[in-house]
XYZ file of C-alpha atoms in Angstrom:
244
model
C -15.129 37.255 101.027
C -16.247 39.843 98.707
C -19.204 40.174 96.485
C -20.128 41.703 93.197
C -23.709 42.981 92.357
C -25.185 42.329 88.871
C -24.906 45.217 86.461
C -28.187 47.121 86.807
C -28.617 47.229 82.777
C -28.568 43.450 82.847
C -31.416 43.278 85.533
C -33.612 45.618 83.904
C -32.935 45.544 80.081
C -30.917 42.334 79.408
C -27.966 41.357 77.565
C -27.021 42.886 74.405
C -27.727 41.353 71.145
C -25.295 38.989 69.998
C -24.702 36.018 67.702
C -23.766 32.475 69.085
C -22.935 28.905 67.698
C -24.228 25.914 69.277
C -25.793 22.532 68.867
C -29.313 22.646 68.050
C -31.175 19.137 68.867
C -34.239 20.075 66.825
C -33.104 21.318 63.353
C -32.035 17.870 62.502
C -34.837 16.265 60.189
C -34.331 12.957 61.776
C -35.391 14.353 65.021
C -38.391 16.497 63.535
C -39.589 13.495 61.998
C -39.585 11.690 65.445
C -36.880 9.177 64.377
C -34.796 9.810 66.944
C -34.872 11.895 70.013
C -33.798 15.704 70.740
C -30.592 15.067 72.594
C -27.038 16.167 71.918
C -26.106 13.060 69.996
C -28.366 14.032 67.009
C -27.871 18.046 67.118
C -26.578 20.121 64.324
C -24.358 23.062 64.849
C -26.493 26.196 64.132
C -25.679 29.807 64.263
C -28.343 32.159 65.442
C -28.727 35.847 66.624
C -29.510 36.424 70.681
C -31.767 38.888 71.935
C -31.451 40.255 75.892
C -33.991 39.513 78.291
C -34.377 41.489 81.633
C -33.014 39.165 84.421
C -34.736 40.728 87.752
C -34.024 37.531 89.733
C -30.095 37.654 89.323
C -28.232 38.000 92.037
C -24.835 38.924 93.389
C -21.528 36.947 92.738
C -19.372 35.768 95.737
C -15.756 35.201 95.903
C -13.298 33.754 98.594
C -9.458 35.499 98.050
C -6.545 34.196 99.680
C -3.055 35.199 99.394
C 0.594 34.784 100.639
C 3.481 36.179 100.194
C 6.796 38.041 100.802
C 8.971 41.038 100.103
C 12.696 41.180 100.322
C 14.897 44.520 100.123
C 18.329 43.856 101.244
C 20.768 46.481 102.531
C 24.560 46.691 102.165
C 25.925 45.120 99.055
C 22.537 44.027 97.612
C 20.954 47.318 98.238
C 18.541 48.412 95.346
C 17.573 44.804 94.796
C 13.795 44.022 95.320
C 12.485 40.425 95.500
C 8.581 39.956 95.754
C 6.714 36.640 95.464
C 2.906 36.194 96.013
C 0.774 32.935 96.024
C -2.790 33.901 95.188
C -6.205 31.908 94.997
C -9.522 32.967 94.404
C -12.881 30.900 94.345
C -15.916 32.589 92.802
C -19.492 31.372 93.044
C -22.820 32.365 91.448
C -20.934 33.882 88.324
C -23.368 36.224 86.476
C -23.431 34.661 82.798
C -25.464 34.322 79.800
C -28.148 31.700 79.975
C -26.793 28.911 77.690
C -28.749 28.516 74.433
C -29.369 25.040 75.197
C -31.042 26.153 78.515
C -32.916 28.927 76.710
C -34.266 26.201 74.158
C -35.289 23.481 76.731
C -39.164 24.828 76.889
C -39.025 24.335 72.958
C -37.289 20.809 73.437
C -40.059 19.773 75.974
C -42.828 20.940 73.865
C -41.453 19.322 70.819
C -41.101 16.244 72.981
C -44.757 16.224 73.815
C -45.928 16.781 70.722
C -44.082 14.286 68.948
C -45.661 11.432 71.032
C -48.993 12.380 69.337
C -49.268 10.752 65.898
C -51.984 13.578 65.078
C -49.254 16.261 64.909
C -47.403 15.071 61.991
C -47.288 16.867 58.630
C -45.421 16.300 55.214
C -42.296 18.373 55.547
C -42.582 19.502 51.883
C -46.002 21.173 52.402
C -44.693 23.291 55.159
C -43.303 26.122 52.821
C -45.682 29.150 52.590
C -46.118 28.457 48.650
C -47.460 25.162 49.211
C -50.729 24.248 47.531
C -51.683 22.055 50.178
C -50.173 23.646 53.559
C -49.475 21.578 56.408
C -50.835 18.241 54.954
C -51.262 15.908 57.601
C -49.384 12.352 57.454
C -49.248 9.298 59.929
C -46.027 8.161 60.630
C -46.919 4.814 61.517
C -48.511 4.104 58.263
C -45.939 5.493 56.077
C -43.244 3.635 58.052
C -45.277 0.384 57.455
C -45.760 1.140 53.875
C -42.151 2.388 52.884
C -40.071 1.597 55.794
C -38.286 3.720 58.441
C -35.254 4.797 56.658
C -37.216 5.937 53.457
C -37.367 9.249 52.387
C -41.031 9.194 52.502
C -40.823 8.433 56.282
C -38.431 11.203 56.658
C -40.566 13.928 55.157
C -43.119 12.886 57.841
C -42.151 15.430 60.361
C -43.743 17.009 63.743
C -45.944 19.881 62.716
C -43.890 23.232 63.736
C -46.792 24.746 64.972
C -47.291 22.486 67.939
C -43.864 23.406 69.698
C -43.737 27.300 69.109
C -42.670 28.840 72.463
C -41.893 32.546 73.680
C -38.010 33.364 73.333
C -37.591 31.040 70.680
C -37.983 32.135 66.819
C -37.377 29.534 63.943
C -37.753 30.044 60.083
C -41.258 29.912 59.791
C -43.198 28.416 56.127
C -39.778 26.627 55.333
C -38.961 23.222 55.619
C -35.515 23.424 57.195
C -36.660 24.639 60.947
C -33.427 26.836 61.504
C -33.195 29.253 64.481
C -33.496 33.043 63.648
C -33.170 34.322 67.282
C -33.187 33.008 70.872
C -33.983 35.250 73.614
C -31.507 34.722 76.574
C -31.288 36.407 79.911
C -28.782 36.234 82.673
C -28.415 33.626 85.365
C -26.194 33.010 88.318
C -24.458 29.612 87.796
C -21.152 27.726 88.278
C -17.798 28.245 89.928
C -14.492 29.333 89.137
C -11.442 28.016 91.207
C -8.321 29.690 89.908
C -4.638 29.967 91.756
C -0.954 30.842 90.715
C 2.047 32.859 91.641
C 3.242 36.186 90.724
C 6.968 36.841 90.965
C 8.653 40.313 90.749
C 12.511 40.795 90.605
C 13.857 44.385 90.200
C 16.948 46.494 90.910
C 17.655 50.155 91.416
C 20.662 52.249 91.361
C 21.914 55.417 90.731
C 24.690 57.415 89.217
C 25.411 60.845 87.611
C 23.318 60.085 84.803
C 20.315 59.855 86.877
C 18.185 56.877 88.597
C 17.921 53.435 86.962
C 15.514 50.595 87.489
C 15.618 47.070 85.800
C 12.720 44.868 86.555
C 10.950 41.513 85.522
C 7.460 40.259 86.349
C 6.453 36.635 85.624
C 2.939 35.140 86.568
C 2.318 31.537 86.309
C -1.457 30.494 86.621
C -1.700 26.839 88.009
C -5.341 26.664 87.168
C -8.379 28.299 86.248
C -11.073 25.939 86.352
C -14.571 26.402 85.437
C -16.957 23.981 87.484
C -20.436 23.265 87.105
C -21.009 25.874 84.247
C -24.228 25.221 82.100
C -23.597 24.748 78.442
C -19.962 23.586 78.861
C -20.593 19.838 78.948
C -18.935 19.603 75.481
C -16.132 21.971 76.291
C -15.638 25.520 75.487
C -17.466 26.144 72.017
C -18.033 22.325 71.864
C -14.000 21.739 71.576
C -13.861 19.267 74.036
C -11.490 21.429 75.704
C -11.877 22.500 79.251
């Protein structure tokens, strides 16, 4: 068994700034209007910038490594031949990974869900922009729905006040009506497991003549599996492709 300690820069300073694309469950206006819940089924693909956050509690990665192989270097008429084959397998646990955006967003989702349950927290979406004559005009979602219908534009315009679900580490465009993400602060976490195994094969032949020493060889690696298990943020596959 082996282990690898996390990079001290990740522990004390955090990950480097980057850009990420993921499915944001709050940017959909139907969600913000409280018409549908903030879940992946109603999420929209968003691109946002990420900032690093120190991760003082992140721990070591651990790995179990297994290998079995042979080397054959015959004499006589086959002198110079080199045949080598190795089977390998490694199992890595508690990988040090960037925090998945959806996990970092969870405190905001929880705050939003709590705010959405109170009809006193709703405002007209078209009064959120900073240049509105009557900013954050209150509205009653039930009354609007009774008057215009649940699927009406008027009901869609009555949304949860974005000031009621502001949390640390999540910055959305403020004073605008679309609620797009601007930045998201991500730390590093220990999560998931990797299981991989495969075979390495090496064939070679060496000989000598008056012109010098010669060698011809070929290397081949077959990866039987490289499986990510319980890695948060991959519920829909790599980059939401459905491929695992």
